[in-house]
Short mmCIF file of C-alpha atoms in Angstrom, two decimals:
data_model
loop_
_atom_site.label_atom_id
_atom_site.label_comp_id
_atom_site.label_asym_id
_atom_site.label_seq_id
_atom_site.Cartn_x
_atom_site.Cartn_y
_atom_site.Cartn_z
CA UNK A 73 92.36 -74.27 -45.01
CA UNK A 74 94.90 -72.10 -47.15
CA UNK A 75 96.34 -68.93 -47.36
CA UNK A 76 96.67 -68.10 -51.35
CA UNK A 77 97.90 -64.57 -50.48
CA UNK A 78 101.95 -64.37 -50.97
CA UNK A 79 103.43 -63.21 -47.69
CA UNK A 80 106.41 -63.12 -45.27
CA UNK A 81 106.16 -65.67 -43.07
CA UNK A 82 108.60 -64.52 -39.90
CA UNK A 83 109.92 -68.18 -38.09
CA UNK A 84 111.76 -68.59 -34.91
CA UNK A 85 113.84 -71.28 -34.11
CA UNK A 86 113.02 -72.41 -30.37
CA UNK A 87 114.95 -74.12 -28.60
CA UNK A 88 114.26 -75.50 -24.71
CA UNK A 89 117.02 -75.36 -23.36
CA UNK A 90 120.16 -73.09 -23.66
CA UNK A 91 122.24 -74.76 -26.75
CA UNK A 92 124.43 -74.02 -29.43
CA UNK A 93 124.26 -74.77 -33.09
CA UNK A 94 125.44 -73.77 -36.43
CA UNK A 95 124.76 -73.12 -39.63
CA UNK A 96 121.69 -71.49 -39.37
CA UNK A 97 121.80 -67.64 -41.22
CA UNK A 98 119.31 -65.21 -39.42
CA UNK A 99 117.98 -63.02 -42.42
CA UNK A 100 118.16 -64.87 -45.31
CA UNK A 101 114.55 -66.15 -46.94
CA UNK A 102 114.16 -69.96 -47.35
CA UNK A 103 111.18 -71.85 -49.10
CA UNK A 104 108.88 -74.22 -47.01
CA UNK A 105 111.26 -77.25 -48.41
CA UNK A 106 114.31 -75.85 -47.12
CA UNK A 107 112.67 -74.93 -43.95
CA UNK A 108 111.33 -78.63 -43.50
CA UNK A 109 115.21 -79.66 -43.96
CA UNK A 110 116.66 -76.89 -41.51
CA UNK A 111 113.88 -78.64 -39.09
CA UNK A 112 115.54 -82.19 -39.63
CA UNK A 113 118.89 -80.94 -39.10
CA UNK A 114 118.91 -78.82 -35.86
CA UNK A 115 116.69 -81.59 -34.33
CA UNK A 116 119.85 -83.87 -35.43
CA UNK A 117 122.59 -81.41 -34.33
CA UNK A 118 121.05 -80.05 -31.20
CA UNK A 119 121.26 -81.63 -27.75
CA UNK A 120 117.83 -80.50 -26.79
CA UNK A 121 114.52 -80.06 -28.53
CA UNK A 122 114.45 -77.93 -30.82
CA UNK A 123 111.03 -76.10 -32.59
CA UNK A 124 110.07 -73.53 -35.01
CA UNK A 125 107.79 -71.13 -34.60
CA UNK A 126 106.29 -69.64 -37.80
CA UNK A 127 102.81 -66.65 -38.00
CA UNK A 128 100.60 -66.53 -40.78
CA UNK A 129 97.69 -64.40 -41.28
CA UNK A 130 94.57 -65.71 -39.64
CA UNK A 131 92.50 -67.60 -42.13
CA UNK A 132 89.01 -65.60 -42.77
CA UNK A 133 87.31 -69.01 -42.19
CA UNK A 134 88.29 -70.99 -38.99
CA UNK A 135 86.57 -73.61 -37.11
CA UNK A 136 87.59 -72.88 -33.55
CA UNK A 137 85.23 -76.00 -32.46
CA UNK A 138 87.64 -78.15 -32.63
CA UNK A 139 90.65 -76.39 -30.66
CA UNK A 140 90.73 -75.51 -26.92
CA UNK A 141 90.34 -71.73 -26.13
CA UNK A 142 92.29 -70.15 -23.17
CA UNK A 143 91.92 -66.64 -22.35
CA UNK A 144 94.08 -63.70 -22.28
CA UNK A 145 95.06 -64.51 -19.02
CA UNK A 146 96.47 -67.90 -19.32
CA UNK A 147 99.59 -68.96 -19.07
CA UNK A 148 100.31 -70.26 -22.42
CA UNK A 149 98.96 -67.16 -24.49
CA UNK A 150 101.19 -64.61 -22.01
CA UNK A 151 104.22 -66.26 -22.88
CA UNK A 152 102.93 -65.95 -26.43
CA UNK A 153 101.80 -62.55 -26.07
CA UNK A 154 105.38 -61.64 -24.50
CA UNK A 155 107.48 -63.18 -27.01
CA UNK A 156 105.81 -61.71 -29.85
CA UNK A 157 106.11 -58.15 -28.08
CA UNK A 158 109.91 -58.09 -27.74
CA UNK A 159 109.98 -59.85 -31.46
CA UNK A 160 108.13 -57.04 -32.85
CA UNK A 161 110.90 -54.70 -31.19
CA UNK A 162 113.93 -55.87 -32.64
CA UNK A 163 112.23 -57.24 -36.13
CA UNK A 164 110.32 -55.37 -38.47
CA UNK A 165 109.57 -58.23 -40.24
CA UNK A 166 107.68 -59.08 -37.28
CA UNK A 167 106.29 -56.14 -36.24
CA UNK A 168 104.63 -56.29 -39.58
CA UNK A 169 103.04 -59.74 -39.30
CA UNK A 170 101.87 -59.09 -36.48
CA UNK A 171 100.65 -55.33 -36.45
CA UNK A 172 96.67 -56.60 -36.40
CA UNK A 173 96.88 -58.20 -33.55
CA UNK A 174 94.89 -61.86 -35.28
CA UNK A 175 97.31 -64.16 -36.00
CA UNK A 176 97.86 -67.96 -36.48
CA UNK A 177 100.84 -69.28 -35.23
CA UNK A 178 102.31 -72.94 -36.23
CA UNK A 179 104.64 -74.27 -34.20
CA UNK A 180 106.16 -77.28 -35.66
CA UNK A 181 108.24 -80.33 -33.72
CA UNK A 182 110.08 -82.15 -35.50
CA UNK A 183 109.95 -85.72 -35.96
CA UNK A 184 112.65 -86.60 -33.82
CA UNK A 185 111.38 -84.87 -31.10
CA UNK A 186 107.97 -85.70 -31.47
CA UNK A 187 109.32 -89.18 -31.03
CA UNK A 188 110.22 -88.31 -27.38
CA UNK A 189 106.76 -87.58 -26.26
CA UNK A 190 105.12 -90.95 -27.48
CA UNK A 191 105.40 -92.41 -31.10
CA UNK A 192 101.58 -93.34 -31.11
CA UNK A 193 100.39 -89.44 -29.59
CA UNK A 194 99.28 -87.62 -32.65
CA UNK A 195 98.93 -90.17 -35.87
CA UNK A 196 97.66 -89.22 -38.91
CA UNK A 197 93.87 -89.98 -39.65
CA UNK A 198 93.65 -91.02 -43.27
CA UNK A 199 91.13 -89.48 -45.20
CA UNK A 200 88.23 -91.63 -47.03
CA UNK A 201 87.53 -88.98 -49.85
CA UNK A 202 90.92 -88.89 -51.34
CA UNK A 203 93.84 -92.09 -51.63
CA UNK A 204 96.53 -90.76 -49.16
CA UNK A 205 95.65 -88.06 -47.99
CA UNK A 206 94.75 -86.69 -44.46
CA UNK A 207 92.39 -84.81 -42.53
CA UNK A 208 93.44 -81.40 -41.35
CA UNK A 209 92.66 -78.36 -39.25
CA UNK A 210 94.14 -75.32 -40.50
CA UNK A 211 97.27 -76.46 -42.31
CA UNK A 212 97.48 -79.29 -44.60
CA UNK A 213 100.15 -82.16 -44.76
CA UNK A 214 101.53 -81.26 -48.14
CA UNK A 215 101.82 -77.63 -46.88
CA UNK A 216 99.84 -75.71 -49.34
CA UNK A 217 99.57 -72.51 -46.35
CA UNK A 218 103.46 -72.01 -47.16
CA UNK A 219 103.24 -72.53 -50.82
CA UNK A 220 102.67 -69.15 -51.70
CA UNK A 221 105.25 -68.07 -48.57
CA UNK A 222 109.04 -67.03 -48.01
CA UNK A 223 109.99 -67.75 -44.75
CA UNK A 224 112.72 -65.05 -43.19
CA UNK A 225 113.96 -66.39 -39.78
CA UNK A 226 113.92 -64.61 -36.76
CA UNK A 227 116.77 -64.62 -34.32
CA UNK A 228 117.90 -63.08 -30.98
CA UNK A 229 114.80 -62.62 -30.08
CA UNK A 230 114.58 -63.31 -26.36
CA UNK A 231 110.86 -63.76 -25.08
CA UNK A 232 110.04 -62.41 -21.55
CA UNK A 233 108.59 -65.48 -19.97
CA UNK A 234 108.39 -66.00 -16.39
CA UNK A 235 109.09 -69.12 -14.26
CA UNK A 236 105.84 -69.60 -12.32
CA UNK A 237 104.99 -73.01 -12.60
CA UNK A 238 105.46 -73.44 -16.14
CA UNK A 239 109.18 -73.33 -16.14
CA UNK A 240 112.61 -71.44 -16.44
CA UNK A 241 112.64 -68.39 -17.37
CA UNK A 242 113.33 -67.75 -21.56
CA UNK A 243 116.17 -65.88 -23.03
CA UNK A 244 118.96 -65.96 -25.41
CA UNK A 245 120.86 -68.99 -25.93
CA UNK A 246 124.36 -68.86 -24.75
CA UNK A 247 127.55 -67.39 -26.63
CA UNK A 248 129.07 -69.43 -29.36
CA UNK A 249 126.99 -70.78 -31.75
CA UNK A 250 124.09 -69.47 -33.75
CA UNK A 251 121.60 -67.26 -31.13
CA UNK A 252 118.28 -69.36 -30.22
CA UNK A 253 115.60 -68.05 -28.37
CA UNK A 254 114.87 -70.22 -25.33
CA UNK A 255 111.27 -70.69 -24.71
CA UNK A 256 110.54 -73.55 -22.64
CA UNK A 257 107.30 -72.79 -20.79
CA UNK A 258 106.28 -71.71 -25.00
CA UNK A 259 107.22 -74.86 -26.19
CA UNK A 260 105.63 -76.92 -23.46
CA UNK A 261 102.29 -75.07 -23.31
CA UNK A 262 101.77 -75.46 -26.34
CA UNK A 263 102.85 -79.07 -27.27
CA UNK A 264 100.45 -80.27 -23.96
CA UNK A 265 97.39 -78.19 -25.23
CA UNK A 266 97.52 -79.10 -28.72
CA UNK A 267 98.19 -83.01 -27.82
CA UNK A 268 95.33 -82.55 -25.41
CA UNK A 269 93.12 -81.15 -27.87
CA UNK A 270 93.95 -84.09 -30.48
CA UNK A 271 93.14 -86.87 -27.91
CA UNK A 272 89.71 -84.67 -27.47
CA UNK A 273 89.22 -85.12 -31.01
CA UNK A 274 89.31 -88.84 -31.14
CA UNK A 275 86.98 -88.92 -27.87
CA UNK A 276 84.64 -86.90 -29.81
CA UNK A 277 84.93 -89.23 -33.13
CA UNK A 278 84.60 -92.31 -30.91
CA UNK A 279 81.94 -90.55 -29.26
CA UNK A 280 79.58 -90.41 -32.32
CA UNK A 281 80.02 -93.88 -33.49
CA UNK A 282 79.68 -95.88 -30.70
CA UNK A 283 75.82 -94.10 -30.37
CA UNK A 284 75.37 -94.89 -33.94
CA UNK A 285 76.15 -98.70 -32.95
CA UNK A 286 74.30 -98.82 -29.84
CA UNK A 287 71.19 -97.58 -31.22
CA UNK A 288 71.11 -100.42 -32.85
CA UNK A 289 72.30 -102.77 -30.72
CA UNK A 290 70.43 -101.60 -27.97
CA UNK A 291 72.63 -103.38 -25.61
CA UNK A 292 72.32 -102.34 -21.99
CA UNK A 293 75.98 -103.30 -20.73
CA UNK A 294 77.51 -101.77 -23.68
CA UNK A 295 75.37 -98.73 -23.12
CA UNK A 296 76.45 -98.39 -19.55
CA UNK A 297 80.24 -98.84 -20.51
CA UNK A 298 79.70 -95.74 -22.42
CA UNK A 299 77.92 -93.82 -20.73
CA UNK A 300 80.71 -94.52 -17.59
CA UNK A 301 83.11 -93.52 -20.04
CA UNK A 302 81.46 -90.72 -21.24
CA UNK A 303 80.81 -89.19 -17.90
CA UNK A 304 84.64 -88.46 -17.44
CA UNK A 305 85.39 -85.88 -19.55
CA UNK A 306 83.58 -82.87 -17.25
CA UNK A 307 86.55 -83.90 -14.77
CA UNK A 308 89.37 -84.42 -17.59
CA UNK A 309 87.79 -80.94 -19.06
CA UNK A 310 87.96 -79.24 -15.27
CA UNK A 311 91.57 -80.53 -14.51
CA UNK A 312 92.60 -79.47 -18.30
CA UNK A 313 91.74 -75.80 -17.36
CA UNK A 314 92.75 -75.72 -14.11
CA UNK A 315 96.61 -77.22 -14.93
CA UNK A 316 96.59 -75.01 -17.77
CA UNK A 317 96.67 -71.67 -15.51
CA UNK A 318 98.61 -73.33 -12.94
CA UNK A 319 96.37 -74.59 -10.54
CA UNK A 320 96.73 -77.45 -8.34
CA UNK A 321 94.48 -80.75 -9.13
CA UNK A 322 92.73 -81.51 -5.83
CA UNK A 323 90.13 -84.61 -4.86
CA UNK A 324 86.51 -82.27 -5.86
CA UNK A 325 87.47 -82.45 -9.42
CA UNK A 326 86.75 -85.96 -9.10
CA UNK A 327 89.43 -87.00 -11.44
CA UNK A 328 90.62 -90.22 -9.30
CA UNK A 329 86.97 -91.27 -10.56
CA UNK A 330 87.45 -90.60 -13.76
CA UNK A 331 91.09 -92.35 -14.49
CA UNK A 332 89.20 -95.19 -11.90
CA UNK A 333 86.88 -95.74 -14.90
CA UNK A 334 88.66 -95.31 -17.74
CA UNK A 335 91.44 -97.85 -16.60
CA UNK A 336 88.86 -100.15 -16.30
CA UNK A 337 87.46 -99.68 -19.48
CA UNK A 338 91.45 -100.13 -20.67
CA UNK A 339 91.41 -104.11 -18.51
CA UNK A 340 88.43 -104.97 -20.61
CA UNK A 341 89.94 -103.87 -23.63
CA UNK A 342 93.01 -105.84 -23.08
CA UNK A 343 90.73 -109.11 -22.08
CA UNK A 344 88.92 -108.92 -25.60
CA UNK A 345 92.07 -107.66 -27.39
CA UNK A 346 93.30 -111.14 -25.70
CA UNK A 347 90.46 -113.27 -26.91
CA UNK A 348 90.38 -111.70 -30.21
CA UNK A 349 94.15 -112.49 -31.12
CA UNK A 350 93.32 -116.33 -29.54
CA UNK A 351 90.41 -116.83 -31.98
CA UNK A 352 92.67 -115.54 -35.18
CA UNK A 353 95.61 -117.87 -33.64
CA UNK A 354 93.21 -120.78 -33.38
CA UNK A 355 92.18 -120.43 -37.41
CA UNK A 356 93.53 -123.31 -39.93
CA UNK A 357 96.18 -120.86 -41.63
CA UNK A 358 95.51 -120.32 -44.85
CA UNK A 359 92.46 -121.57 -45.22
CA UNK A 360 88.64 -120.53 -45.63
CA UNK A 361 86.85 -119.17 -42.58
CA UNK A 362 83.06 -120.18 -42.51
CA UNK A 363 81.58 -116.99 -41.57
CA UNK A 364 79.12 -118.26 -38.80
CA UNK A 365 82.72 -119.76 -36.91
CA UNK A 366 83.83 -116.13 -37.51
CA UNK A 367 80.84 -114.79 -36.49
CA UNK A 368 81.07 -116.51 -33.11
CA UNK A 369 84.38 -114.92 -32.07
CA UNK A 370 83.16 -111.83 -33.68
CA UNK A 371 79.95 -110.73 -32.88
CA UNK A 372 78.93 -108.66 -35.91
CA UNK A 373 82.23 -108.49 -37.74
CA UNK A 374 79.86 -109.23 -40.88
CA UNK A 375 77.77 -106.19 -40.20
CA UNK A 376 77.24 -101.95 -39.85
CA UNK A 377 77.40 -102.04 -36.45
CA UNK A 378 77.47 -105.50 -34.20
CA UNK A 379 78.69 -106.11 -30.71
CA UNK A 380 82.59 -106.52 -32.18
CA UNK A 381 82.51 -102.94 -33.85
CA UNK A 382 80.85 -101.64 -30.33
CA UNK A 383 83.99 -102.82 -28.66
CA UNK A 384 86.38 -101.42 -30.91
CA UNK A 385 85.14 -98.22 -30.47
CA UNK A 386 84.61 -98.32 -27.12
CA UNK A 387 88.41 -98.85 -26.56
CA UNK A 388 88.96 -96.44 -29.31
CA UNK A 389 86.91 -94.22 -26.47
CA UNK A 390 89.25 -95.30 -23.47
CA UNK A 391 92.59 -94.58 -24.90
CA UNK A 392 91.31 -91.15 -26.16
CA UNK A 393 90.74 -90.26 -23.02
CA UNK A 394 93.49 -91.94 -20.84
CA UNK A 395 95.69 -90.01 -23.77
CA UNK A 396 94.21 -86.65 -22.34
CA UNK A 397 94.55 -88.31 -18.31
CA UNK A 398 98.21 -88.67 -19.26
CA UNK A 399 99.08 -85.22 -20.56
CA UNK A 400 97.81 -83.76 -17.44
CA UNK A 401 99.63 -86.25 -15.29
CA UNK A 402 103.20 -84.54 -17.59
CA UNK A 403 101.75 -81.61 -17.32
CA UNK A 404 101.67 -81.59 -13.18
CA UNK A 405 104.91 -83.45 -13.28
CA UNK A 406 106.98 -80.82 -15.28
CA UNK A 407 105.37 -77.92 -13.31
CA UNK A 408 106.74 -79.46 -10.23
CA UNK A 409 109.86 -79.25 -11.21
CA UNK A 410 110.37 -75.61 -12.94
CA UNK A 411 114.24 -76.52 -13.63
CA UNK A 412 113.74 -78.12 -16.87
CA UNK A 413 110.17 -78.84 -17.60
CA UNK A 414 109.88 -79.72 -21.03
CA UNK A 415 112.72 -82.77 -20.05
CA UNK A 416 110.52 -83.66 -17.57
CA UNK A 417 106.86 -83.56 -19.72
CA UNK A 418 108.22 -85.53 -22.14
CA UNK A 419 109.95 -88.21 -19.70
CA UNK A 420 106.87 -88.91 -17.87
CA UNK A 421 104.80 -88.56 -20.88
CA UNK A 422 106.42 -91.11 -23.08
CA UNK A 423 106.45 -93.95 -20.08
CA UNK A 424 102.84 -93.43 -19.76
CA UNK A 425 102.08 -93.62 -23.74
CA UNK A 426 103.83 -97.00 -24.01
CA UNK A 427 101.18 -99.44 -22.69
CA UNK A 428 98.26 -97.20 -24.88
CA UNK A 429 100.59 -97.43 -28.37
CA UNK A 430 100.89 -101.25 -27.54
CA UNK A 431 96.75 -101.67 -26.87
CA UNK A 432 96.49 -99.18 -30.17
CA UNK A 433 99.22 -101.71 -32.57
CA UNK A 434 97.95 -104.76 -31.35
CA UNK A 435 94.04 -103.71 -32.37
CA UNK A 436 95.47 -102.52 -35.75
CA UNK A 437 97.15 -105.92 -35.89
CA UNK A 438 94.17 -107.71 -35.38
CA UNK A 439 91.97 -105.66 -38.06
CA UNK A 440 94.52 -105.89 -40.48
CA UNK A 441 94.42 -110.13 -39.68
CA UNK A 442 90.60 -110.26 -40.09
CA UNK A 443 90.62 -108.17 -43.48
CA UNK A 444 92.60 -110.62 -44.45
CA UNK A 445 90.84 -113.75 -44.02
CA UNK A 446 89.32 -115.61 -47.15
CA UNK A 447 85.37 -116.32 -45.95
CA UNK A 448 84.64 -119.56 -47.44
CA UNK A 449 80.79 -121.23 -49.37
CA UNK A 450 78.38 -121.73 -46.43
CA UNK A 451 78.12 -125.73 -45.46
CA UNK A 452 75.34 -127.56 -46.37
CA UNK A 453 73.34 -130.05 -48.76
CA UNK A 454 72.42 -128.10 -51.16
CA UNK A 455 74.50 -127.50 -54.28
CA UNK A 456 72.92 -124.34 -55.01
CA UNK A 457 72.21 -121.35 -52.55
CA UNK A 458 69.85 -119.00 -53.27
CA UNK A 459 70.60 -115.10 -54.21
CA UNK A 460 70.15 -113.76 -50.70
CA UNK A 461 72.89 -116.06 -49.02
CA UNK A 462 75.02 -115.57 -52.11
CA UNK A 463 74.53 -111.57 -51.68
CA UNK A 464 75.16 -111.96 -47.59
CA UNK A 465 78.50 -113.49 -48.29
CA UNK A 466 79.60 -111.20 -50.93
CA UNK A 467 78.53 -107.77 -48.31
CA UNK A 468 79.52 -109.77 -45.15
CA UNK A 469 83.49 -110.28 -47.29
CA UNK A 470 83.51 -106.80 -48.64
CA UNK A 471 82.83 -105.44 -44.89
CA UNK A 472 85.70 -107.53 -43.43
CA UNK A 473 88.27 -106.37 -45.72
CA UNK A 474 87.18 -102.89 -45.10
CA UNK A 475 88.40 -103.49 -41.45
CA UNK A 476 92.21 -102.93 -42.61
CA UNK A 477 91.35 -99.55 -44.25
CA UNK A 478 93.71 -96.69 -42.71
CA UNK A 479 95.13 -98.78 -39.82
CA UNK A 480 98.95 -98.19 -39.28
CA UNK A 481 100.40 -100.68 -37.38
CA UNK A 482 103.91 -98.97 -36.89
CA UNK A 483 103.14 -95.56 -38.34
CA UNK A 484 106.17 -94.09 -38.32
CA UNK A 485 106.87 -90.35 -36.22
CA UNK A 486 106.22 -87.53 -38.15
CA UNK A 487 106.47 -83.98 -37.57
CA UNK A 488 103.29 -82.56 -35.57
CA UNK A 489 102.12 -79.07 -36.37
CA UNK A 490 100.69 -77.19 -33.66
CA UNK A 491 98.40 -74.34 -34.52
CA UNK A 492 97.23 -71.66 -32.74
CA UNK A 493 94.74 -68.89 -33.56
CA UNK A 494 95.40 -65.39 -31.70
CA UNK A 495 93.03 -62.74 -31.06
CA UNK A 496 93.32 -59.12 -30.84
CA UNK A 497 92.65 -59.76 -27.24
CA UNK A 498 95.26 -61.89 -26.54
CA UNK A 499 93.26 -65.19 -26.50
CA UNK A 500 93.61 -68.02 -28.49
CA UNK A 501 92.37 -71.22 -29.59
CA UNK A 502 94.79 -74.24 -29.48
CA UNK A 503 93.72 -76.82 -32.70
CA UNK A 504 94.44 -80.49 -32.11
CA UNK A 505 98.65 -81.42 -33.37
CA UNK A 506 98.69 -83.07 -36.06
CA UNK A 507 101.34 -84.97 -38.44
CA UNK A 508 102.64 -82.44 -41.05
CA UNK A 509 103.14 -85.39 -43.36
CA UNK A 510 101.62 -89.19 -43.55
#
């Protein structure tokens, strides 16, 4: 969605952790380009993370399906509704963009830092309607919301926050270098929400196809798989909302279950992923696979749907939500430990992403293998097959090439945009991070 109206666009540069950089003019207007740059830089230059914060006028037209809402009450949207407040007192700028009380705020991380949290977290899903491009909530990757903008940052702001278990308190940075505004318990409410809500989105995408295939398979172990899997996201959703105002995850939540299950359905993703990469391993390289030999190591592969796409998905499934386990589990862990909690979220939560970005590159690496593979003439006698074999090969061919469509093996860290719609009651809606550029 865009915003064709020519505005100010106030940004804050967050930092959090007390640091001190340079360069950066308080005042001055900068396009979206130069903004992107100032990004690279102070993520470069800093010795902690380092975010901007930018608010746009809510879009007339917004889907807030797809994010997480928290009320007025919770954590994340007082520390917004705080740092906006003492903003607005020292900035008319801000006052101004602000004044209505509806807002969308986009906090972007850059690259670098978005590296720390996990690599394969928030990846770009490519779009089928248009070469390159990619699907997108509010903001788009090529930045057509600031198009029509001039940015004017915003410094000195301090934001009121307060420790509870979210973290330190924010303020200014220290003396001697350009004034940041410290906003940890900002920073890391909103990174874990949004991350949270993009892991939701591939459960729900997994969600739909894998009852599309079983319909038709009308397998009863598959179907139970899913529906196991399935059943864990009323505890996920629970322990989401109660970590996110603080609480304390305790046994009736019945998340032990749910991680129970869904690291089970992770052990027979590995086991397949294992039998899969034998299979391609065991081919004569470089030569024609019969598709009936293919067909035996992959159930369907020649198909819609088949047991081999049912599979995919359903680990597809698992690591969406073990992705959403894990961001609770940094979540907890930095809240622990109020001293320097985004340090701590991201420690615990890039450990934790390793073994899902490996599962994740190693099923890309196996699609991209299969699309690949040359399917060679059907044996037999006859010197001449008839239409419908010669049609079957031709489908079952163009089908297995599709399999490499929009996978990224090593997809490289981009920035993440994190938006967040504000209402004039203080709630918002936190939309699913996503990469600012492919």
């Amino acid at each position: 969605m865009t915003d064709d109206r020519r505005t100010t666009v106030p940004v804050w540069t967050l930092a959090t952790a007390d640091v001190q950089v340079s360069g950066l003019t308080v005042g001055d207007s900068m396009t979206a380009e130069r903004l992107a740059e100032l990004r690279g830089v102070l993520a470069v230059l800093a010795d902690e993370p380092i975010v901007t914060l930018e608010v746009h006028p809510l879009p007339d037209r917004i889907d807030r399906g797809h994010g997480i809402p928290l009320d007025a009450a919770s954590p994340l949207a007082q520390h917004l509704s705080q740092f906006v407040t003492q903003s607005a007192r020292s900035s008319i700028t801000v006052a101004r963009a602000t004044s209505s009380g509806e807002c969308l705020y986009r906090m972007v991380v850059p690259a670098k830092v978005a590296a720390q949290f996990g690599e394969g977290i928030v990846r770009p899903m490519v779009s089928k309607g248009a070469a390159g491009g990619v699907f997108g909530e509010l903001v788009n990757s090529t930045g057509r919301i600031a198009a029509k903008a001039t940015f004017v940052p915003v410094g000195g702001a301090a934001a009121a926050g307060t420790a509870g278990g979210a973290g330190v308190t924010a303020g200014a940075a220290a003396a001697g270098g350009t004034a940041l505004t410290v906003a940890a318990p900002l920073v890391l409410m909103a990174v874990a929400v949004g991350v949270s809500a993009h892991a939701d989105r591939q459960r729900r995408q997994a969600i739909e196809h894998i009852t599309k295939l079983l319909e038709q398979l009308q397998e009863d172990k598959l179907d139970d798989e899913h529906s196991e899997l399935d059943g864990c996201r009323d505890a996920i959703d629970k322990a989401t909302a109660l970590l996110l105002d603080q609480g304390k995850l305790g046994v009736s939540l019945g998340l032990d279950s749910a991680v129970h299950a869904i690291n089970t359905a992770l052990g027979k993703a590995d086991r397949r992923l294992a039998r899969w990469q034998n299979a391609l391993d065991a081919l004569p390289p470089g030569e024609p696979v019969e598709l009936g030999a293919l067909a035996k190591s992959f159930p369907g592969v020649d198909d819609h749907g088949g047991t081999f796409r049912a599979h995919l998905e359903l680990a597809h499934l698992a690591v969406a939500l073990k992705r959403r386990v894990v961001v609770l589990q940094a979540v907890e862990h930095a809240q622990g430990d109020i001293g320097n909690p985004f340090e701590n979220f991201t420690r615990a939560l890039k450990r934790d992403q390793q073994r899902l970005d490996e599962l994740e590159s190693n099923i890309a690496r196996v699609l991209v293998r299969l699309s690949a593979l040359e399917l060679a003439r059907p044996n037999g006698l006859r010197p001449v097959f008839t239409t419908g074999e010669v049609d079957r090969l031709m489908s079952a061919a163009h089908r297995i090439r599709t399999l490499g469509d929009g996978v990224a093996v090593n997809s490289r860290t981009a920035d993440v945009a994190i938006e967040v719609a504000r209402e004039k009651d203080g709630s918002v809606v936190v939309f699913p991070a996503l990469p600012v550029q492919v």
